[in-house]
XYZ file of N, CA and C in Angstrom:
579
model
N 60.131 -49.590 -33.587
C 58.788 -49.480 -32.992
C 57.991 -48.076 -33.395
N 56.262 -48.196 -33.777
C 55.500 -47.458 -34.402
C 54.963 -46.459 -33.159
N 54.803 -45.267 -33.410
C 54.644 -44.297 -32.460
C 53.333 -44.405 -31.586
N 53.033 -44.429 -30.855
C 51.601 -44.634 -29.959
C 50.830 -44.218 -30.602
N 49.071 -44.152 -30.380
C 48.020 -43.722 -30.619
C 48.333 -42.301 -29.742
N 47.047 -41.229 -30.554
C 47.671 -40.231 -29.854
C 46.403 -40.082 -28.471
N 45.461 -41.116 -28.479
C 44.230 -40.896 -27.585
C 43.996 -42.591 -27.822
N 42.829 -43.062 -26.563
C 42.575 -44.378 -26.393
C 41.187 -43.877 -25.861
N 40.241 -44.413 -26.698
C 38.780 -44.383 -26.203
C 38.199 -45.552 -25.338
N 38.053 -45.469 -24.023
C 37.687 -46.575 -22.852
C 36.024 -46.486 -22.871
N 35.974 -48.098 -22.561
C 34.246 -47.979 -22.657
C 34.013 -47.666 -21.070
N 33.250 -47.215 -20.024
C 33.075 -47.042 -18.736
C 31.989 -48.048 -18.387
N 31.018 -47.844 -19.623
C 29.819 -49.049 -19.502
C 28.885 -47.961 -19.344
N 27.288 -48.373 -19.340
C 26.295 -47.583 -19.796
C 26.415 -46.863 -20.611
N 26.851 -47.429 -21.735
C 27.192 -46.774 -23.380
C 28.013 -45.467 -23.316
N 28.659 -45.280 -22.500
C 29.601 -44.154 -21.681
C 30.977 -44.317 -22.074
N 31.767 -43.381 -22.996
C 32.956 -43.897 -23.247
C 34.288 -42.492 -22.849
N 35.031 -43.084 -22.433
C 36.100 -42.094 -22.301
C 37.494 -41.716 -23.307
N 37.200 -40.255 -23.672
C 38.421 -39.986 -24.673
C 39.804 -39.887 -23.695
N 40.398 -40.910 -23.640
C 41.857 -40.464 -23.374
C 43.054 -39.838 -23.653
N 43.645 -38.455 -23.665
C 44.677 -38.560 -24.460
C 46.342 -39.001 -23.786
N 47.361 -38.796 -24.927
C 48.207 -39.199 -24.437
C 48.865 -37.812 -23.871
N 50.017 -38.305 -22.758
C 50.359 -37.405 -22.083
C 51.620 -38.013 -21.593
N 52.964 -37.704 -22.167
C 54.506 -38.218 -21.948
C 54.758 -37.470 -20.423
N 54.756 -38.332 -19.972
C 55.627 -37.890 -18.552
C 57.006 -38.054 -18.054
N 57.489 -38.273 -19.272
C 59.234 -38.230 -19.152
C 60.166 -38.336 -20.790
N 61.147 -38.502 -20.923
C 61.351 -38.539 -22.426
C 60.533 -39.870 -23.522
N 60.526 -41.526 -22.359
C 60.256 -42.523 -22.668
C 58.893 -42.724 -22.301
N 58.229 -42.448 -21.479
C 56.998 -42.819 -21.412
C 56.032 -41.888 -21.076
N 54.873 -42.392 -21.812
C 53.573 -41.371 -21.544
C 52.494 -42.311 -20.871
N 51.327 -42.020 -20.619
C 50.275 -42.144 -19.781
C 49.306 -42.158 -20.724
N 47.772 -42.585 -20.835
C 46.797 -41.766 -21.367
C 45.792 -41.257 -19.915
N 45.707 -39.970 -19.854
C 45.267 -39.338 -18.888
C 43.974 -39.982 -18.616
N 43.545 -40.238 -17.449
C 41.747 -40.315 -17.322
C 41.887 -39.724 -15.685
N 41.235 -38.518 -16.557
C 40.817 -37.331 -15.408
C 39.347 -37.429 -15.114
N 38.714 -38.146 -14.056
C 37.143 -38.134 -14.149
C 36.590 -36.908 -13.348
N 37.527 -35.956 -12.623
C 36.989 -34.885 -11.738
C 36.016 -33.822 -12.617
N 34.894 -34.054 -12.599
C 33.898 -32.818 -13.409
C 33.788 -33.771 -14.588
N 33.429 -34.423 -14.507
C 33.120 -35.569 -15.765
C 32.064 -36.389 -14.782
N 30.548 -35.886 -15.162
C 29.723 -36.726 -14.605
C 29.361 -38.107 -14.732
N 29.309 -37.543 -16.034
C 28.961 -39.090 -16.825
C 29.784 -40.279 -16.130
N 31.186 -39.589 -17.033
C 32.031 -41.175 -16.722
C 32.035 -41.276 -15.300
N 31.826 -40.794 -14.066
C 31.534 -41.245 -12.671
C 30.309 -41.842 -12.399
N 29.307 -41.384 -12.906
C 28.376 -42.250 -12.481
C 28.090 -43.630 -13.532
N 28.882 -43.596 -15.097
C 28.649 -44.909 -15.509
C 29.688 -46.080 -14.966
N 31.037 -45.290 -14.088
C 31.896 -46.172 -13.671
C 31.610 -46.682 -12.631
N 30.626 -45.926 -11.955
C 30.156 -46.160 -10.726
C 29.858 -47.498 -10.577
N 28.614 -47.365 -11.421
C 27.424 -48.624 -11.910
C 28.219 -49.440 -12.546
N 29.543 -49.601 -13.489
C 30.201 -50.881 -14.128
C 30.738 -51.445 -12.558
N 31.476 -50.299 -12.058
C 32.556 -51.274 -10.675
C 31.720 -51.705 -9.780
N 30.257 -51.128 -9.333
C 29.486 -51.944 -8.431
C 29.003 -53.167 -8.771
N 28.890 -53.493 -9.768
C 28.786 -55.111 -10.099
C 29.875 -56.064 -9.664
N 31.221 -55.374 -10.285
C 32.295 -55.809 -10.471
C 32.577 -56.097 -8.328
N 32.336 -55.316 -7.696
C 32.443 -55.120 -6.636
C 31.581 -56.048 -6.066
N 30.548 -55.954 -5.873
C 29.139 -57.007 -5.718
C 29.649 -58.228 -5.891
N 30.206 -58.770 -7.060
C 30.801 -59.973 -7.005
C 31.809 -60.389 -6.742
N 32.578 -59.236 -6.422
C 34.178 -59.763 -5.973
C 33.731 -59.763 -4.098
N 32.874 -59.397 -3.810
C 33.320 -58.942 -2.385
C 31.821 -60.692 -2.111
N 31.079 -60.889 -2.935
C 30.288 -62.069 -2.569
C 29.455 -62.035 -1.461
N 28.912 -60.888 -1.364
C 28.006 -60.983 0.127
C 28.575 -60.129 1.094
N 29.883 -60.411 1.041
C 30.659 -59.901 2.318
C 30.205 -57.980 1.946
N 30.196 -57.127 2.998
C 30.190 -55.884 2.884
C 30.931 -55.155 3.631
N 31.339 -54.296 3.565
C 32.580 -53.099 3.588
C 31.676 -52.052 4.348
N 32.576 -51.611 5.352
C 32.216 -50.405 6.310
C 32.218 -49.187 5.723
N 33.534 -49.038 5.052
C 33.893 -47.896 4.944
C 35.033 -47.531 3.599
N 34.668 -46.571 2.632
C 35.628 -46.155 1.872
C 36.724 -45.244 1.990
N 38.078 -45.791 1.381
C 39.317 -44.929 1.653
C 39.816 -44.291 0.196
N 40.083 -43.418 -0.298
C 40.392 -42.650 -1.433
C 40.958 -42.425 -1.465
N 42.482 -42.511 -2.071
C 43.946 -41.281 -2.140
C 43.178 -40.329 -2.862
N 43.364 -38.657 -2.393
C 43.362 -37.111 -2.876
C 44.136 -37.266 -4.601
N 43.227 -37.220 -5.267
C 42.313 -36.446 -5.488
C 41.054 -36.984 -6.516
N 41.854 -37.183 -7.562
C 40.726 -37.756 -9.148
C 39.603 -38.907 -8.978
N 39.845 -39.447 -7.666
C 38.779 -40.756 -7.523
C 37.865 -40.207 -6.485
N 37.810 -39.083 -5.751
C 37.091 -38.397 -4.923
C 35.309 -38.421 -4.869
N 35.012 -38.360 -6.531
C 33.940 -37.956 -6.707
C 33.348 -39.379 -6.960
N 33.891 -40.448 -7.311
C 33.737 -41.799 -7.966
C 33.414 -42.342 -6.068
N 34.530 -42.522 -5.322
C 34.177 -42.726 -4.251
C 32.926 -42.032 -3.160
N 32.463 -40.695 -3.600
C 31.448 -40.689 -3.015
C 29.955 -41.013 -3.833
N 30.434 -41.440 -5.179
C 29.056 -41.958 -5.243
C 28.975 -44.094 -5.405
N 30.227 -44.446 -5.084
C 30.090 -45.546 -4.766
C 29.512 -45.810 -3.178
N 29.749 -44.964 -2.252
C 29.163 -44.651 -0.982
C 27.677 -44.663 -1.055
N 27.259 -43.747 -1.892
C 25.758 -43.360 -1.946
C 25.059 -44.774 -2.325
N 25.832 -45.509 -3.272
C 25.287 -46.822 -3.900
C 24.679 -48.111 -2.964
N 26.371 -47.738 -2.433
C 26.412 -48.879 -1.186
C 26.057 -48.051 0.447
N 25.372 -47.617 0.160
C 24.590 -46.961 1.243
C 25.435 -46.950 2.628
N 26.590 -46.485 2.017
C 27.434 -46.111 3.475
C 27.466 -44.779 3.839
N 28.110 -44.348 4.930
C 27.807 -42.910 5.387
C 28.625 -42.132 5.124
N 29.689 -42.491 5.028
C 31.251 -41.923 5.130
C 32.125 -42.697 4.296
N 33.278 -41.612 3.839
C 34.206 -42.360 3.386
C 35.319 -41.446 4.108
N 36.696 -41.922 3.728
C 37.940 -41.307 3.935
C 38.816 -40.795 2.511
N 39.201 -39.505 2.809
C 40.517 -39.395 2.008
C 41.966 -39.581 2.275
N 42.576 -39.703 1.673
C 43.975 -39.554 2.249
C 44.305 -38.680 1.491
N 44.878 -37.537 2.165
C 44.942 -36.083 1.732
C 46.344 -36.159 1.353
N 46.960 -35.346 0.309
C 48.149 -35.193 -0.514
C 48.909 -33.978 0.334
N 48.312 -33.693 1.378
C 48.995 -32.531 2.151
C 48.688 -32.129 3.708
N 49.334 -31.787 4.431
C 48.977 -31.988 5.704
C 47.700 -30.553 6.036
N 46.981 -30.665 6.878
C 46.204 -29.602 6.845
C 45.974 -29.086 8.227
N 45.635 -28.236 8.657
C 46.025 -27.616 9.975
C 45.028 -27.885 10.837
N 43.838 -28.594 10.309
C 42.605 -29.201 11.280
C 42.928 -30.456 11.917
N 44.177 -31.245 11.301
C 44.484 -32.299 11.561
C 45.010 -32.680 12.589
N 44.470 -33.751 13.575
C 45.391 -33.526 15.195
C 46.347 -34.851 14.768
N 47.127 -34.752 15.694
C 47.935 -36.091 15.345
C 48.453 -36.613 14.075
N 48.663 -35.615 12.733
C 48.813 -35.915 11.793
C 50.111 -37.373 11.444
N 49.495 -37.938 10.694
C 50.563 -38.821 10.455
C 50.762 -39.602 9.014
N 51.746 -39.168 8.012
C 51.791 -39.364 6.916
C 52.648 -41.232 6.278
N 52.070 -40.781 5.207
C 52.720 -42.330 4.462
C 53.435 -42.120 3.135
N 54.675 -42.202 2.841
C 55.500 -41.815 1.557
C 55.483 -42.802 0.126
N 54.702 -41.908 -0.510
C 54.503 -42.640 -1.771
C 55.276 -42.038 -2.862
N 55.527 -43.128 -4.327
C 55.999 -42.091 -5.324
C 54.817 -43.122 -6.396
N 54.380 -42.113 -6.718
C 53.686 -42.819 -7.977
C 53.918 -41.961 -9.346
N 53.813 -42.817 -10.480
C 54.379 -42.577 -11.995
C 53.737 -41.272 -12.263
N 52.975 -40.557 -11.660
C 52.300 -39.278 -12.123
C 52.707 -38.091 -11.539
N 53.730 -38.530 -10.491
C 54.194 -37.080 -9.189
C 55.374 -37.158 -9.774
N 55.394 -35.984 -9.812
C 57.003 -35.093 -10.126
C 57.897 -35.376 -9.039
N 57.992 -36.066 -7.842
C 58.532 -36.170 -6.946
C 57.558 -36.815 -5.639
N 58.355 -37.376 -4.762
C 57.710 -38.237 -3.563
C 56.798 -37.410 -3.201
N 55.452 -38.173 -2.705
C 54.625 -37.589 -2.222
C 54.077 -37.900 -0.912
N 53.466 -37.383 -0.112
C 53.349 -38.073 1.221
C 51.524 -38.079 1.555
N 51.124 -38.966 1.818
C 49.368 -39.026 1.887
C 49.400 -38.974 3.518
N 48.324 -38.253 3.857
C 48.258 -37.513 5.133
C 46.927 -38.093 5.513
N 46.828 -38.435 7.172
C 45.660 -38.875 7.707
C 46.028 -38.153 9.394
N 44.289 -37.971 9.487
C 44.649 -37.243 11.005
C 44.011 -38.280 12.003
N 44.047 -37.801 13.423
C 43.599 -38.814 14.131
C 42.577 -39.096 13.920
N 41.481 -38.029 13.527
C 39.628 -38.281 13.310
C 39.311 -39.457 12.085
N 40.541 -39.653 10.790
C 40.350 -40.200 9.698
C 40.882 -41.660 10.277
N 41.741 -41.926 10.837
C 42.507 -43.161 11.663
C 41.266 -43.724 12.231
N 40.879 -43.256 13.078
C 39.489 -43.697 14.106
C 38.615 -44.398 13.078
N 38.149 -43.878 12.323
C 37.048 -44.005 11.100
C 37.707 -45.238 11.034
N 39.063 -45.589 10.220
C 39.529 -46.307 9.367
C 39.759 -47.725 10.525
N 40.229 -47.625 11.708
C 40.867 -48.814 12.427
C 39.960 -49.731 12.674
N 39.935 -50.963 12.827
C 39.366 -52.358 12.468
C 38.345 -52.403 11.532
N 38.574 -51.565 10.623
C 37.027 -51.607 9.711
C 37.430 -52.380 8.526
N 36.032 -52.901 7.885
C 36.144 -53.719 6.415
C 36.258 -52.749 5.592
N 37.010 -52.627 4.983
C 37.782 -51.178 4.022
C 37.726 -52.136 2.804
N 36.925 -51.260 2.072
C 37.152 -50.611 0.152
C 38.114 -49.960 -0.192
N 38.833 -49.770 -1.118
C 39.899 -49.056 -1.199
C 39.595 -48.362 -2.758
N 39.033 -46.919 -3.434
C 38.886 -46.953 -4.660
C 39.765 -45.606 -5.335
N 40.087 -45.938 -6.642
C 40.960 -45.515 -6.698
C 40.451 -45.106 -8.595
N 41.325 -44.058 -9.528
C 40.741 -43.719 -10.491
C 41.629 -44.883 -11.444
N 43.002 -44.655 -11.555
C 44.508 -45.869 -11.846
C 45.282 -46.677 -11.220
N 45.534 -47.573 -11.369
C 46.288 -48.425 -10.665
C 47.460 -48.985 -11.607
N 48.556 -48.415 -11.825
C 49.638 -47.942 -12.760
C 51.415 -49.231 -12.027
N 51.861 -48.416 -11.152
C 52.564 -49.358 -10.901
C 52.070 -50.125 -9.146
N 51.014 -49.411 -8.721
C 50.680 -50.146 -7.470
C 51.477 -49.676 -6.405
N 52.542 -48.516 -6.626
C 53.021 -47.651 -5.162
C 52.418 -47.144 -4.161
N 51.042 -46.333 -4.691
C 49.941 -45.254 -3.875
C 49.694 -46.626 -3.153
N 48.703 -47.978 -3.591
C 48.179 -48.941 -3.057
C 48.965 -49.664 -1.962
N 50.328 -50.285 -2.284
C 50.943 -50.553 -1.490
C 51.332 -49.775 -0.236
N 51.345 -48.365 -0.432
C 51.688 -47.210 0.749
C 50.499 -47.188 1.597
N 49.466 -47.158 0.535
C 48.117 -47.399 1.505
C 47.609 -48.794 2.658
N 48.100 -50.070 1.932
C 47.869 -51.350 2.577
C 48.861 -51.228 3.404
N 50.384 -50.976 3.622
C 51.201 -50.952 4.352
C 50.674 -49.820 5.729
N 49.925 -49.168 5.512
C 49.575 -48.258 6.659
C 48.472 -48.694 7.353
N 47.853 -49.358 6.151
C 45.868 -49.966 7.186
C 46.713 -51.382 8.137
N 47.711 -51.700 7.225
C 47.690 -52.972 8.063
C 48.474 -52.624 9.781
N 49.293 -51.552 9.241
C 49.670 -50.798 10.952
C 48.371 -50.259 11.943
N 47.247 -50.445 11.233
C 46.430 -49.816 12.147
C 45.323 -50.650 12.439
N 45.416 -51.925 11.938
C 44.544 -53.305 11.848
C 43.311 -53.279 11.690
N 43.461 -52.611 10.085
C 41.774 -52.660 9.457
C 42.211 -53.814 8.247
N 41.203 -54.341 7.787
C 40.792 -55.043 6.746
C 40.525 -54.864 5.582
N 41.278 -54.901 4.783
C 40.964 -54.090 3.207
C 40.208 -55.492 2.217
N 39.137 -55.206 2.196
C 38.311 -56.451 1.311
C 38.858 -56.462 0.051
N 38.470 -55.227 -0.357
C 38.978 -55.260 -1.984
C 39.684 -53.747 -2.307
N 40.182 -53.643 -3.638
C 40.850 -52.340 -4.162
C 40.065 -52.363 -5.789
N 39.114 -51.066 -5.462
C 38.069 -50.871 -6.585
C 38.587 -49.631 -7.632
N 38.862 -50.054 -8.960
C 39.569 -49.232 -9.893
C 39.076 -49.050 -11.189
N 39.055 -47.604 -11.595
C 38.622 -47.850 -12.783
C 39.521 -48.612 -14.120
N 40.537 -48.070 -13.981
C 41.787 -48.560 -15.115
C 42.791 -49.069 -14.060
N 43.413 -50.730 -14.749
C 44.810 -50.303 -14.374
C 45.492 -50.500 -15.978
N 46.670 -49.734 -15.809
C 47.752 -49.171 -16.410
C 48.665 -49.799 -16.316
N 49.558 -50.094 -17.698
C 50.876 -50.913 -17.707
C 50.585 -52.591 -17.384
N 50.765 -52.954 -16.371
C 50.392 -54.473 -15.937
C 48.995 -54.447 -15.164
N 48.401 -55.162 -15.947
C 47.020 -55.605 -15.843
C 47.009 -56.555 -13.982
N 46.369 -55.876 -13.011
C 46.871 -56.487 -11.869
C 45.213 -57.157 -12.049
N 45.504 -58.019 -11.121
C 44.266 -58.907 -10.282
C 44.639 -58.747 -8.573
N 45.449 -58.495 -8.403
C 45.729 -57.872 -6.865
C 46.996 -57.313 -6.822
N 46.954 -56.543 -5.726
C 47.810 -55.890 -5.396
C 48.557 -56.410 -3.610
N 49.613 -56.959 -3.377
C 49.943 -57.659 -2.232
C 48.990 -58.232 -1.513
N 48.055 -59.130 -2.285
C 47.453 -60.151 -2.040
C 45.820 -59.539 -1.658
N 45.858 -58.528 -1.937
C 44.221 -57.925 -1.755
C 43.599 -58.264 -3.416
N 42.802 -58.449 -3.227
C 42.170 -58.544 -5.100
C 41.691 -57.037 -5.453
N 41.623 -57.296 -7.024
C 41.416 -55.976 -7.323
C 40.409 -56.121 -8.401
N 39.330 -54.803 -8.775
C 38.502 -54.915 -9.583
C 38.375 -54.067 -10.463
N 38.463 -53.769 -11.539
C 38.763 -52.773 -12.606
C 37.783 -52.754 -13.679
N 37.555 -52.117 -14.522
C 36.874 -51.783 -15.576
C 37.643 -52.552 -16.965
N 38.383 -51.697 -16.982
C 39.693 -51.797 -17.989
C 41.083 -51.979 -17.845
N 41.574 -51.609 -18.838
C 43.098 -52.193 -19.019
C 43.795 -51.162 -19.997
N 44.514 -50.418 -20.228
C 45.133 -49.793 -20.989
C 46.784 -49.909 -20.816
N 47.179 -49.341 -22.164
C 48.712 -49.585 -21.900
C 49.496 -48.435 -21.441
N 50.779 -48.393 -21.377
C 51.668 -47.458 -21.105
C 52.334 -47.029 -22.316
N 52.387 -45.955 -22.693
C 53.150 -45.481 -24.035
C 54.464 -45.520 -23.673
N 55.191 -46.076 -24.969
C 57.034 -45.629 -24.839
C 57.487 -45.511 -26.556
N 58.581 -44.556 -26.143
C 59.146 -44.146 -27.301
C 60.712 -44.623 -27.124
């Protein structure tokens, strides 16, 4: 087996490309790290490209609100909110905050986390999501663990998830998670040695 390439170049649309360095997450598995935080051109290009895919996938059906897990997709969720003319989005926080009233946590084991994490929602966030038509936005879907955790929680508060939108799928190219369609820009492999 040959060594994986040291980086991948991924087109995000609008003539913008992201250079993703290989990062080993254990002795055998590596990821091509996509970190859009602070990358204004990446976020704007990805939002433009994803918006077309979201519009096509929703086929005229709208969404009421966006949900994103903390933290790398927050700027993308904001940009999509603006372009979809939505007034707010919800962030599933990775730590409990003192201002959260009646906080609820959802366990998740992500490929990039060193240990099991929790996604936290306060009552205010739950009230914003309950009964709504939701677009989930994330940077990368790899194992699907984060999406499955979010979908299970949202089902428990009687929401409808219309679509999951992400910039990249990784490892397995996904067109859906637990029956919810996935719109994405590109697919990248996991690296193995």
